[in-house]
């Protein structure tokens, strides 16, 4: 989230799209309804009429996978009706930047496409620079090569008719949403976008969000109270686990994972530290070497020295351009390239696509370590239905884990608030926190390497790894310490003392930090700020519910990101009634500003989007794998065989697998004419591993169901409550039919398309509840993130003669 | 149609005055004690965070004699202000669920059963497995001769259920070992 | 002055926090349920569920209406269940003067099957249930234990959106009227369900029959006249007369 949960109440218009907030983030609706009480319009655009729709002003059903068409139409509407916030667009976004001559777009493809490698040469999409290396601007926005004009041209193709025919949304409904939301383009109005996996889980996931980002920038809704682009984020600590990067492609604090092209510490810094010659641009990432060096110091301690490049050489380097995400991991496992691994607090045998393949792939492991609260489809895969355990070679170590109430530590919510949880009760039985497991085997490995040697033993031996799991002490390590006596301003910090802020981190080895974003969260002065429970606010902060003294939030306790875009060039709030910051008597008041520079009008200011090289909000985003503007492409499995916007049916760069089990239905395949979308349900959590084992929750949602329209049910001879078989080209699943008017047939490309929806929280280890819905879904992924397309695949459905998975 | 149940009362002729419960000498199972101590009276209150979605609602756990007796939303946390959803409300039964794994379990290759083992036994053997895998498979140089020091044949998956501190040391451990296949819920 | 709930269905998201919080506070065991083509589960109130969110959907001129109804005992001002119960076994069902809570005591095991049916039928909202194992009658207790200690009922405390409200009757009536005036602007059909007779007042934004069969006292009896209704209530006296 650029903003935070309470801030939703400040919105004048709320677009809930790609999320089902009331069901999956129920407490968010406390704040949605507060906004509604004050007159905000709440709109829900989603294939299914859900509990969110029921409490919104209106619901607009659309076909899954057509969000870009829908949003592209809105961009066109905003531009052609002059509904955008002109000063904001001119001053704070890259609308005025001139794009280089190499950029072009024709019939669904941007320039630089290589069909052989299915990739773009992004160097074709750069900006034109002046003689000083500063991007050329035309603040009149008239230059035909400026971002604004190119954008206008690009989205001019998203007319109401084509959008309506693609999305299945009536023209009337399209205009209703466009008009209502575009009304937030006024300086004193704010609109917020609440999205979640409904946008990310597509082969165009990143561009779905980019489309919303463009809209928010056009309307001046980023940086303001009640605005922002708000990823609700699904998981219990997914914000924190992403910040700390349990991901292959980054290291903590959103820095790139080293690859083979960056052989030395200097190579890494050179390639990863952006340069801007624009005096108006803060270009915050120019500080990256400080953060990276401090991380290496935290990892390797005294062993990391300037001379040895802070042990950079010991780090693994991925192969440049290679993908090591789930999708590729399980494909390699299926092809017997993986020997063993650790799966904790995750149930991929239920919750990732094409589970028939991944379940088979897991059988190929020699060893597997799992740590869970309960047996799951993953821990017990070796004796799943239809498999003879005597033929499965995997050695399985299943460790009982402690849950949140049984351990203390910090988590980070979607609004980036760092929150402390105390231990309520000791772990049940012999359960232990994950932390004890990591420390447990790492200490043993260190001892083994010290004793026996082995391959590259120094990589393990030089790690400054904790010898016991102590969450408070680790918070201090995350925050970072001085490695020698250091003066910051007037204050002398002794070796071992805590670094007060990331501004004090250094690239010379004098500081360590496991994550620069969290530096400042645990200080000598205030202790561990995750534990703060102070509700004090100034009147200005109170007006928007900022709560700056409750816990702490990254970065530097800034509650609303890019907040300097909420004020004009003189530092005056565009919306004084809901001011986030204000320049008053020579200083900023309110929230912690995005950098303390004075307002731009003083001539000493910096542009507000400090994390981008040019300091501007990116209407044009040349860094993405699939183009600087969003473009509608059909999902990979689609019920139609043409794209109204170009000859390019699906994304030219989506990722896919090619094993014998990775089958895909062809476009408009008559065997699989129905669109399936998948989702969570309020009473269960994701793959259901925990919640199926909580009897009161299982009572409320006991078995796998499939929601479908009465029209489809009639066509298929299915009655409410009937057992049905849902089939894709990859697998079949039993479910109970929930025939409901909340699913509407949609008119798409001139004919009726049916969409059905299923949760994926049920699995065979809870007998009689059903088994993985993801046996139906496909392994195709977004080119930027490799997030799979859970939200749209093609299936068929029929009444079941007999049920086995759901037999009770 | 408006039903006037007062007239029914007269009709029924009961008319008995309502008593405060304190005056009644009856036990009130299943109504539970009304005037006596609540099950949370005198309990220690400990603040925790709901383990489900990332609104991160705060919850107060009530603990008596080391046992969790009840949970409620924390009214002071400015986001949930004491409220919770179905999942957040189910913390007591989540903690007391009889489905919990109780001991470390080991499944030998080709075996058809779990065996109970000690943590030490498990961690010793896990460390041995990791070391053997790493020593055998660590790739020091790629085909081009670049130093890569990576271990492709071992992976970590998970988890957003872990706290920040756990994630930080999980990442450090994996990169220290050379692991490159690392992923979790953020990608699904 | 009794305590009163205001249940504002215009704010309910059916998150079922109340349904679960009730079970957790009262430590009621889970029923084994199955999917029958509805999110409403368990299908009905039962001895292990004093609180149940009912789901009901219909098309209103092509617009989908999905109504949520967090059903529970209305703690009637003059509770017919108690009146009926007293006819057979006085003092088995009681009303707390201080809070107005209508409570089934553990003496309710004395009711015969037929007597229990009479008690159940007397309730215009079809609330009373009986545990077949223990013979106890069961329903919402208003969390009387909590309320006596100045706490909110579990279902009210847990509610995120302000659908569940609880307080002094006068305050709740005031809140009900003000909420009604507000929601009527969007939903002209909005109404309060039997506010004069019950201490659990539902604010409805759709016709009562679009929530549940026993949303309001009237709805339960369909086309019956007042005379016919009273006759139903009087049935036990006929039974007594036979003895």
PDB file of N, CA and C in Angstrom, chain A residues 30 233 235-237 241 245-246 248 260 263 313 317 319 326 332 339 342 345 367 373 389 394-396 398 404 406 410 412 414 422 430 444 449 452-453 455 465 533 682 693 785, chain B residues 50-52 54 74 81 87 97 100-101 103 105-107 119-120 124-125 128-129 131 133-135 137 146 148-150 153 155 157 159-160 164-165 169 171 181-185 187:
ATOM      1  N   UNK A  30     -14.507  -1.737   7.574  1.00  0.00           N
ATOM      2  CA  UNK A  30     -14.746  -0.757   8.629  1.00  0.00           C
ATOM      3  C   UNK A  30     -14.446   0.637   8.066  1.00  0.00           C
ATOM      4  N   UNK A 233      -2.781  -6.941  -0.138  1.00  0.00           N
ATOM      5  CA  UNK A 233      -1.826  -7.993   0.220  1.00  0.00           C
ATOM      6  C   UNK A 233      -2.532  -9.089   0.998  1.00  0.00           C
ATOM      7  N   UNK A 235      -1.315 -12.206   2.547  1.00  0.00           N
ATOM      8  CA  UNK A 235      -0.882 -13.112   3.596  1.00  0.00           C
ATOM      9  C   UNK A 235      -0.569 -12.419   4.917  1.00  0.00           C
ATOM     10  N   UNK A 236      -0.462 -13.216   5.977  1.00  0.00           N
ATOM     11  CA  UNK A 236      -0.300 -12.672   7.319  1.00  0.00           C
ATOM     12  C   UNK A 236       0.904 -11.767   7.513  1.00  0.00           C
ATOM     13  N   UNK A 237       2.027 -12.081   6.899  1.00  0.00           N
ATOM     14  CA  UNK A 237       3.145 -11.139   6.981  1.00  0.00           C
ATOM     15  C   UNK A 237       3.787 -11.024   5.603  1.00  0.00           C
ATOM     16  N   UNK A 241       7.637 -10.378   4.731  1.00  0.00           N
ATOM     17  CA  UNK A 241       8.404 -11.451   4.099  1.00  0.00           C
ATOM     18  C   UNK A 241       8.872 -11.045   2.707  1.00  0.00           C
ATOM     19  N   UNK A 245      12.534 -10.414   1.647  1.00  0.00           N
ATOM     20  CA  UNK A 245      12.875 -11.036   0.371  1.00  0.00           C
ATOM     21  C   UNK A 245      13.040 -12.556   0.400  1.00  0.00           C
ATOM     22  N   UNK A 246      11.976 -13.250   0.802  1.00  0.00           N
ATOM     23  CA  UNK A 246      12.013 -14.707   0.631  1.00  0.00           C
ATOM     24  C   UNK A 246      11.646 -15.008  -0.819  1.00  0.00           C
ATOM     25  N   UNK A 248      13.528 -15.268  -4.979  1.00  0.00           N
ATOM     26  CA  UNK A 248      14.812 -15.548  -5.613  1.00  0.00           C
ATOM     27  C   UNK A 248      15.483 -14.320  -6.212  1.00  0.00           C
ATOM     28  N   UNK A 260      25.541 -13.542 -12.570  1.00  0.00           N
ATOM     29  CA  UNK A 260      26.903 -13.863 -13.014  1.00  0.00           C
ATOM     30  C   UNK A 260      27.571 -12.718 -13.779  1.00  0.00           C
ATOM     31  N   UNK A 263      30.415  -9.711 -11.404  1.00  0.00           N
ATOM     32  CA  UNK A 263      31.340 -10.615 -10.735  1.00  0.00           C
ATOM     33  C   UNK A 263      31.917 -10.044  -9.443  1.00  0.00           C
ATOM     34  N   UNK A 313      31.980 -11.925  -3.112  1.00  0.00           N
ATOM     35  CA  UNK A 313      32.323 -13.068  -3.952  1.00  0.00           C
ATOM     36  C   UNK A 313      31.660 -14.357  -3.467  1.00  0.00           C
ATOM     37  N   UNK A 317      25.436 -16.320  -7.255  1.00  0.00           N
ATOM     38  CA  UNK A 317      25.038 -15.456  -8.370  1.00  0.00           C
ATOM     39  C   UNK A 317      24.079 -16.270  -9.238  1.00  0.00           C
ATOM     40  N   UNK A 319      21.991 -17.058 -12.684  1.00  0.00           N
ATOM     41  CA  UNK A 319      22.366 -16.894 -14.084  1.00  0.00           C
ATOM     42  C   UNK A 319      21.511 -15.757 -14.645  1.00  0.00           C
ATOM     43  N   UNK A 326       8.755 -20.547  -8.220  1.00  0.00           N
ATOM     44  CA  UNK A 326       7.992 -21.794  -8.095  1.00  0.00           C
ATOM     45  C   UNK A 326       7.866 -22.577  -9.399  1.00  0.00           C
ATOM     46  N   UNK A 332      11.702 -28.015 -12.845  1.00  0.00           N
ATOM     47  CA  UNK A 332      13.009 -28.686 -12.713  1.00  0.00           C
ATOM     48  C   UNK A 332      12.887 -29.918 -11.814  1.00  0.00           C
ATOM     49  N   UNK A 339      17.276 -31.925  -5.733  1.00  0.00           N
ATOM     50  CA  UNK A 339      17.512 -33.029  -4.812  1.00  0.00           C
ATOM     51  C   UNK A 339      16.663 -32.917  -3.541  1.00  0.00           C
ATOM     52  N   UNK A 342      13.260 -27.226   1.497  1.00  0.00           N
ATOM     53  CA  UNK A 342      12.544 -26.874   2.717  1.00  0.00           C
ATOM     54  C   UNK A 342      11.247 -26.175   2.323  1.00  0.00           C
ATOM     55  N   UNK A 345       5.378 -23.378   6.314  1.00  0.00           N
ATOM     56  CA  UNK A 345       4.226 -22.479   6.351  1.00  0.00           C
ATOM     57  C   UNK A 345       3.644 -22.229   4.972  1.00  0.00           C
ATOM     58  N   UNK A 367      14.940 -35.606  -0.409  1.00  0.00           N
ATOM     59  CA  UNK A 367      14.597 -35.220   0.963  1.00  0.00           C
ATOM     60  C   UNK A 367      13.779 -33.945   0.987  1.00  0.00           C
ATOM     61  N   UNK A 373       1.890 -26.425  11.216  1.00  0.00           N
ATOM     62  CA  UNK A 373       1.022 -26.612  12.383  1.00  0.00           C
ATOM     63  C   UNK A 373       0.303 -27.957  12.310  1.00  0.00           C
ATOM     64  N   UNK A 389       2.930 -45.456  -1.174  1.00  0.00           N
ATOM     65  CA  UNK A 389       4.085 -44.874  -0.483  1.00  0.00           C
ATOM     66  C   UNK A 389       5.353 -45.687  -0.708  1.00  0.00           C
ATOM     67  N   UNK A 394      11.135 -40.150  -1.170  1.00  0.00           N
ATOM     68  CA  UNK A 394      11.481 -38.959  -0.397  1.00  0.00           C
ATOM     69  C   UNK A 394      11.567 -39.205   1.106  1.00  0.00           C
ATOM     70  N   UNK A 395      12.668 -38.755   1.677  1.00  0.00           N
ATOM     71  CA  UNK A 395      12.834 -38.765   3.132  1.00  0.00           C
ATOM     72  C   UNK A 395      12.224 -37.451   3.645  1.00  0.00           C
ATOM     73  N   UNK A 396      11.254 -37.542   4.537  1.00  0.00           N
ATOM     74  CA  UNK A 396      10.528 -36.331   4.951  1.00  0.00           C
ATOM     75  C   UNK A 396      10.780 -36.044   6.429  1.00  0.00           C
ATOM     76  N   UNK A 398       9.306 -33.698   9.216  1.00  0.00           N
ATOM     77  CA  UNK A 398       8.168 -32.814   9.491  1.00  0.00           C
ATOM     78  C   UNK A 398       8.283 -32.262  10.907  1.00  0.00           C
ATOM     79  N   UNK A 404       1.477 -17.815  15.578  1.00  0.00           N
ATOM     80  CA  UNK A 404       1.702 -16.431  15.984  1.00  0.00           C
ATOM     81  C   UNK A 404       1.534 -16.207  17.496  1.00  0.00           C
ATOM     82  N   UNK A 406       2.098 -18.166  19.778  1.00  0.00           N
ATOM     83  CA  UNK A 406       3.038 -18.953  20.569  1.00  0.00           C
ATOM     84  C   UNK A 406       4.482 -18.448  20.482  1.00  0.00           C
ATOM     85  N   UNK A 410       8.047  -9.478  15.224  1.00  0.00           N
ATOM     86  CA  UNK A 410       7.362  -8.403  14.517  1.00  0.00           C
ATOM     87  C   UNK A 410       6.836  -8.880  13.173  1.00  0.00           C
ATOM     88  N   UNK A 412       4.766  -7.024   9.512  1.00  0.00           N
ATOM     89  CA  UNK A 412       4.525  -5.741   8.852  1.00  0.00           C
ATOM     90  C   UNK A 412       3.196  -5.825   8.109  1.00  0.00           C
ATOM     91  N   UNK A 414      -0.033  -4.379   5.628  1.00  0.00           N
ATOM     92  CA  UNK A 414      -0.010  -3.886   4.249  1.00  0.00           C
ATOM     93  C   UNK A 414       0.318  -2.404   4.172  1.00  0.00           C
ATOM     94  N   UNK A 422       3.415 -10.270  21.114  1.00  0.00           N
ATOM     95  CA  UNK A 422       4.046 -10.917  22.262  1.00  0.00           C
ATOM     96  C   UNK A 422       3.649 -12.387  22.281  1.00  0.00           C
ATOM     97  N   UNK A 430       5.491 -30.087  21.183  1.00  0.00           N
ATOM     98  CA  UNK A 430       6.915 -29.841  20.921  1.00  0.00           C
ATOM     99  C   UNK A 430       7.134 -28.838  19.792  1.00  0.00           C
ATOM    100  N   UNK A 444      24.499 -26.271  13.306  1.00  0.00           N
ATOM    101  CA  UNK A 444      25.050 -27.611  13.041  1.00  0.00           C
ATOM    102  C   UNK A 444      25.898 -27.622  11.777  1.00  0.00           C
ATOM    103  N   UNK A 449      31.001 -27.882   8.920  1.00  0.00           N
ATOM    104  CA  UNK A 449      31.991 -27.324   7.978  1.00  0.00           C
ATOM    105  C   UNK A 449      33.308 -27.046   8.692  1.00  0.00           C
ATOM    106  N   UNK A 452      34.671 -30.776   9.174  1.00  0.00           N
ATOM    107  CA  UNK A 452      34.905 -31.647   8.012  1.00  0.00           C
ATOM    108  C   UNK A 452      35.402 -30.908   6.775  1.00  0.00           C
ATOM    109  N   UNK A 453      35.235 -29.581   6.759  1.00  0.00           N
ATOM    110  CA  UNK A 453      35.443 -28.877   5.493  1.00  0.00           C
ATOM    111  C   UNK A 453      34.340 -29.249   4.526  1.00  0.00           C
ATOM    112  N   UNK A 455      32.659 -28.196   0.308  1.00  0.00           N
ATOM    113  CA  UNK A 455      32.753 -27.270  -0.818  1.00  0.00           C
ATOM    114  C   UNK A 455      32.549 -25.835  -0.336  1.00  0.00           C
ATOM    115  N   UNK A 465      26.075 -15.499  11.802  1.00  0.00           N
ATOM    116  CA  UNK A 465      24.725 -16.034  11.965  1.00  0.00           C
ATOM    117  C   UNK A 465      24.407 -16.155  13.456  1.00  0.00           C
ATOM    118  N   UNK A 533       2.670   2.004  21.474  1.00  0.00           N
ATOM    119  CA  UNK A 533       1.209   1.953  21.482  1.00  0.00           C
ATOM    120  C   UNK A 533       0.633   3.312  21.863  1.00  0.00           C
ATOM    121  N   UNK A 682     -13.855 -16.046   3.026  1.00  0.00           N
ATOM    122  CA  UNK A 682     -13.586 -15.357   4.300  1.00  0.00           C
ATOM    123  C   UNK A 682     -13.144 -16.304   5.404  1.00  0.00           C
ATOM    124  N   UNK A 693      -8.454 -26.944   9.868  1.00  0.00           N
ATOM    125  CA  UNK A 693      -8.241 -27.616  11.145  1.00  0.00           C
ATOM    126  C   UNK A 693      -8.777 -26.823  12.327  1.00  0.00           C
ATOM    127  N   UNK A 785       6.804 -10.879 -13.125  1.00  0.00           N
ATOM    128  CA  UNK A 785       6.793 -11.452 -11.774  1.00  0.00           C
ATOM    129  C   UNK A 785       6.736 -12.970 -11.751  1.00  0.00           C
TER     130      UNK A 785
ATOM    131  N   UNK B  50      -3.203 -10.990  14.770  1.00  0.00           N
ATOM    132  CA  UNK B  50      -3.901 -12.079  14.081  1.00  0.00           C
ATOM    133  C   UNK B  50      -2.966 -12.694  13.024  1.00  0.00           C
ATOM    134  N   UNK B  51      -2.906 -14.017  12.942  1.00  0.00           N
ATOM    135  CA  UNK B  51      -1.985 -14.649  11.987  1.00  0.00           C
ATOM    136  C   UNK B  51      -2.538 -14.785  10.578  1.00  0.00           C
ATOM    137  N   UNK B  52      -3.671 -14.180  10.284  1.00  0.00           N
ATOM    138  CA  UNK B  52      -4.198 -14.325   8.933  1.00  0.00           C
ATOM    139  C   UNK B  52      -3.909 -13.074   8.106  1.00  0.00           C
ATOM    140  N   UNK B  54      -3.237  -9.438   6.136  1.00  0.00           N
ATOM    141  CA  UNK B  54      -2.235  -8.434   6.469  1.00  0.00           C
ATOM    142  C   UNK B  54      -2.822  -7.087   6.903  1.00  0.00           C
ATOM    143  N   UNK B  74      -8.199  -6.255  20.126  1.00  0.00           N
ATOM    144  CA  UNK B  74      -7.573  -5.225  20.960  1.00  0.00           C
ATOM    145  C   UNK B  74      -8.227  -3.878  20.637  1.00  0.00           C
ATOM    146  N   UNK B  81      -9.671  -1.677  16.135  1.00  0.00           N
ATOM    147  CA  UNK B  81     -10.420  -1.113  17.262  1.00  0.00           C
ATOM    148  C   UNK B  81     -11.280  -2.153  17.980  1.00  0.00           C
ATOM    149  N   UNK B  87     -12.186 -15.410  11.022  1.00  0.00           N
ATOM    150  CA  UNK B  87     -10.910 -16.089  11.289  1.00  0.00           C
ATOM    151  C   UNK B  87     -10.248 -15.530  12.539  1.00  0.00           C
ATOM    152  N   UNK B  97      -6.997 -26.549  18.962  1.00  0.00           N
ATOM    153  CA  UNK B  97      -7.371 -27.576  17.989  1.00  0.00           C
ATOM    154  C   UNK B  97      -6.597 -28.878  18.225  1.00  0.00           C
ATOM    155  N   UNK B 100      -3.426 -30.404  15.922  1.00  0.00           N
ATOM    156  CA  UNK B 100      -2.042 -29.924  15.865  1.00  0.00           C
ATOM    157  C   UNK B 100      -1.027 -31.063  15.795  1.00  0.00           C
ATOM    158  N   UNK B 101       0.030 -30.808  15.024  1.00  0.00           N
ATOM    159  CA  UNK B 101       1.176 -31.711  15.044  1.00  0.00           C
ATOM    160  C   UNK B 101       1.805 -31.605  16.425  1.00  0.00           C
ATOM    161  N   UNK B 103       4.679 -33.770  17.653  1.00  0.00           N
ATOM    162  CA  UNK B 103       6.111 -34.079  17.761  1.00  0.00           C
ATOM    163  C   UNK B 103       6.740 -34.039  16.377  1.00  0.00           C
ATOM    164  N   UNK B 105       8.123 -35.455  13.216  1.00  0.00           N
ATOM    165  CA  UNK B 105       7.801 -36.733  12.573  1.00  0.00           C
ATOM    166  C   UNK B 105       8.766 -36.982  11.417  1.00  0.00           C
ATOM    167  N   UNK B 106       9.189 -38.223  11.310  1.00  0.00           N
ATOM    168  CA  UNK B 106      10.145 -38.599  10.277  1.00  0.00           C
ATOM    169  C   UNK B 106       9.532 -39.682   9.417  1.00  0.00           C
ATOM    170  N   UNK B 107       9.686 -39.509   8.122  1.00  0.00           N
ATOM    171  CA  UNK B 107       9.225 -40.537   7.191  1.00  0.00           C
ATOM    172  C   UNK B 107      10.441 -40.989   6.386  1.00  0.00           C
ATOM    173  N   UNK B 119      13.752 -33.402  18.312  1.00  0.00           N
ATOM    174  CA  UNK B 119      14.218 -32.252  17.528  1.00  0.00           C
ATOM    175  C   UNK B 119      15.699 -32.405  17.187  1.00  0.00           C
ATOM    176  N   UNK B 120      16.487 -32.795  18.182  1.00  0.00           N
ATOM    177  CA  UNK B 120      17.933 -32.916  17.944  1.00  0.00           C
ATOM    178  C   UNK B 120      18.239 -33.928  16.844  1.00  0.00           C
ATOM    179  N   UNK B 124      20.004 -32.732  13.392  1.00  0.00           N
ATOM    180  CA  UNK B 124      21.286 -33.341  13.006  1.00  0.00           C
ATOM    181  C   UNK B 124      21.201 -33.907  11.601  1.00  0.00           C
ATOM    182  N   UNK B 125      20.146 -34.623  11.376  1.00  0.00           N
ATOM    183  CA  UNK B 125      20.011 -35.295  10.084  1.00  0.00           C
ATOM    184  C   UNK B 125      19.715 -34.311   8.942  1.00  0.00           C
ATOM    185  N   UNK B 128      22.919 -32.714   7.983  1.00  0.00           N
ATOM    186  CA  UNK B 128      23.713 -33.662   7.187  1.00  0.00           C
ATOM    187  C   UNK B 128      23.208 -33.716   5.749  1.00  0.00           C
ATOM    188  N   UNK B 129      21.913 -33.748   5.607  1.00  0.00           N
ATOM    189  CA  UNK B 129      21.318 -33.792   4.258  1.00  0.00           C
ATOM    190  C   UNK B 129      21.675 -32.538   3.468  1.00  0.00           C
ATOM    191  N   UNK B 131      24.195 -30.510   3.988  1.00  0.00           N
ATOM    192  CA  UNK B 131      25.637 -30.437   3.708  1.00  0.00           C
ATOM    193  C   UNK B 131      26.019 -31.364   2.550  1.00  0.00           C
ATOM    194  N   UNK B 133      24.168 -32.411   0.168  1.00  0.00           N
ATOM    195  CA  UNK B 133      23.629 -31.864  -1.082  1.00  0.00           C
ATOM    196  C   UNK B 133      24.500 -30.710  -1.570  1.00  0.00           C
ATOM    197  N   UNK B 134      24.834 -29.832  -0.641  1.00  0.00           N
ATOM    198  CA  UNK B 134      25.619 -28.649  -1.014  1.00  0.00           C
ATOM    199  C   UNK B 134      27.021 -29.050  -1.475  1.00  0.00           C
ATOM    200  N   UNK B 135      27.642 -29.928  -0.716  1.00  0.00           N
ATOM    201  CA  UNK B 135      29.011 -30.308  -1.083  1.00  0.00           C
ATOM    202  C   UNK B 135      29.060 -30.969  -2.458  1.00  0.00           C
ATOM    203  N   UNK B 137      26.679 -30.572  -4.940  1.00  0.00           N
ATOM    204  CA  UNK B 137      26.046 -29.860  -6.056  1.00  0.00           C
ATOM    205  C   UNK B 137      26.403 -28.385  -6.191  1.00  0.00           C
ATOM    206  N   UNK B 146      32.275 -17.923 -15.191  1.00  0.00           N
ATOM    207  CA  UNK B 146      31.998 -16.915 -14.160  1.00  0.00           C
ATOM    208  C   UNK B 146      31.846 -17.612 -12.809  1.00  0.00           C
ATOM    209  N   UNK B 148      29.983 -18.359  -9.685  1.00  0.00           N
ATOM    210  CA  UNK B 148      28.541 -18.242  -9.363  1.00  0.00           C
ATOM    211  C   UNK B 148      28.188 -18.796  -7.978  1.00  0.00           C
ATOM    212  N   UNK B 149      28.962 -19.717  -7.449  1.00  0.00           N
ATOM    213  CA  UNK B 149      28.768 -20.216  -6.070  1.00  0.00           C
ATOM    214  C   UNK B 149      27.316 -20.518  -5.721  1.00  0.00           C
ATOM    215  N   UNK B 150      26.616 -21.110  -6.624  1.00  0.00           N
ATOM    216  CA  UNK B 150      25.186 -21.310  -6.356  1.00  0.00           C
ATOM    217  C   UNK B 150      24.807 -22.785  -6.243  1.00  0.00           C
ATOM    218  N   UNK B 153      20.260 -27.291  -6.599  1.00  0.00           N
ATOM    219  CA  UNK B 153      19.496 -28.526  -6.368  1.00  0.00           C
ATOM    220  C   UNK B 153      18.764 -28.536  -5.040  1.00  0.00           C
ATOM    221  N   UNK B 155      16.185 -26.020  -2.344  1.00  0.00           N
ATOM    222  CA  UNK B 155      15.317 -24.838  -2.402  1.00  0.00           C
ATOM    223  C   UNK B 155      14.726 -24.506  -1.037  1.00  0.00           C
ATOM    224  N   UNK B 157      10.973 -22.862   0.126  1.00  0.00           N
ATOM    225  CA  UNK B 157       9.662 -22.285  -0.190  1.00  0.00           C
ATOM    226  C   UNK B 157       8.979 -21.885   1.116  1.00  0.00           C
ATOM    227  N   UNK B 159       8.139 -18.485   4.103  1.00  0.00           N
ATOM    228  CA  UNK B 159       6.719 -18.342   4.294  1.00  0.00           C
ATOM    229  C   UNK B 159       6.368 -16.973   4.825  1.00  0.00           C
ATOM    230  N   UNK B 160       5.230 -16.479   4.389  1.00  0.00           N
ATOM    231  CA  UNK B 160       4.734 -15.211   4.928  1.00  0.00           C
ATOM    232  C   UNK B 160       4.114 -15.411   6.309  1.00  0.00           C
ATOM    233  N   UNK B 164       9.178 -11.103  10.769  1.00  0.00           N
ATOM    234  CA  UNK B 164      10.261 -10.432  10.046  1.00  0.00           C
ATOM    235  C   UNK B 164      11.626 -10.988  10.413  1.00  0.00           C
ATOM    236  N   UNK B 165      11.807 -11.257  11.702  1.00  0.00           N
ATOM    237  CA  UNK B 165      13.123 -11.705  12.163  1.00  0.00           C
ATOM    238  C   UNK B 165      13.421 -13.088  11.588  1.00  0.00           C
ATOM    239  N   UNK B 169      16.579 -14.107   8.913  1.00  0.00           N
ATOM    240  CA  UNK B 169      17.624 -15.135   9.057  1.00  0.00           C
ATOM    241  C   UNK B 169      17.404 -16.297   8.081  1.00  0.00           C
ATOM    242  N   UNK B 171      16.535 -15.829   4.959  1.00  0.00           N
ATOM    243  CA  UNK B 171      17.183 -15.340   3.746  1.00  0.00           C
ATOM    244  C   UNK B 171      18.705 -15.444   3.882  1.00  0.00           C
ATOM    245  N   UNK B 181      16.942 -21.071  -5.598  1.00  0.00           N
ATOM    246  CA  UNK B 181      15.506 -21.350  -5.717  1.00  0.00           C
ATOM    247  C   UNK B 181      14.847 -20.991  -4.393  1.00  0.00           C
ATOM    248  N   UNK B 182      14.294 -19.800  -4.340  1.00  0.00           N
ATOM    249  CA  UNK B 182      13.662 -19.346  -3.102  1.00  0.00           C
ATOM    250  C   UNK B 182      12.407 -18.581  -3.482  1.00  0.00           C
ATOM    251  N   UNK B 183      11.317 -18.915  -2.834  1.00  0.00           N
ATOM    252  CA  UNK B 183      10.048 -18.297  -3.211  1.00  0.00           C
ATOM    253  C   UNK B 183       9.065 -18.445  -2.057  1.00  0.00           C
ATOM    254  N   UNK B 184       8.012 -17.674  -2.093  1.00  0.00           N
ATOM    255  CA  UNK B 184       6.972 -17.816  -1.061  1.00  0.00           C
ATOM    256  C   UNK B 184       5.680 -17.175  -1.544  1.00  0.00           C
ATOM    257  N   UNK B 185       4.751 -17.019  -0.620  1.00  0.00           N
ATOM    258  CA  UNK B 185       3.384 -16.596  -0.964  1.00  0.00           C
ATOM    259  C   UNK B 185       3.316 -15.295  -1.767  1.00  0.00           C
ATOM    260  N   UNK B 187       4.497 -14.561  -4.394  1.00  0.00           N
ATOM    261  CA  UNK B 187       4.408 -14.789  -5.831  1.00  0.00           C
ATOM    262  C   UNK B 187       3.150 -15.558  -6.221  1.00  0.00           C
TER     263      UNK B 187
END
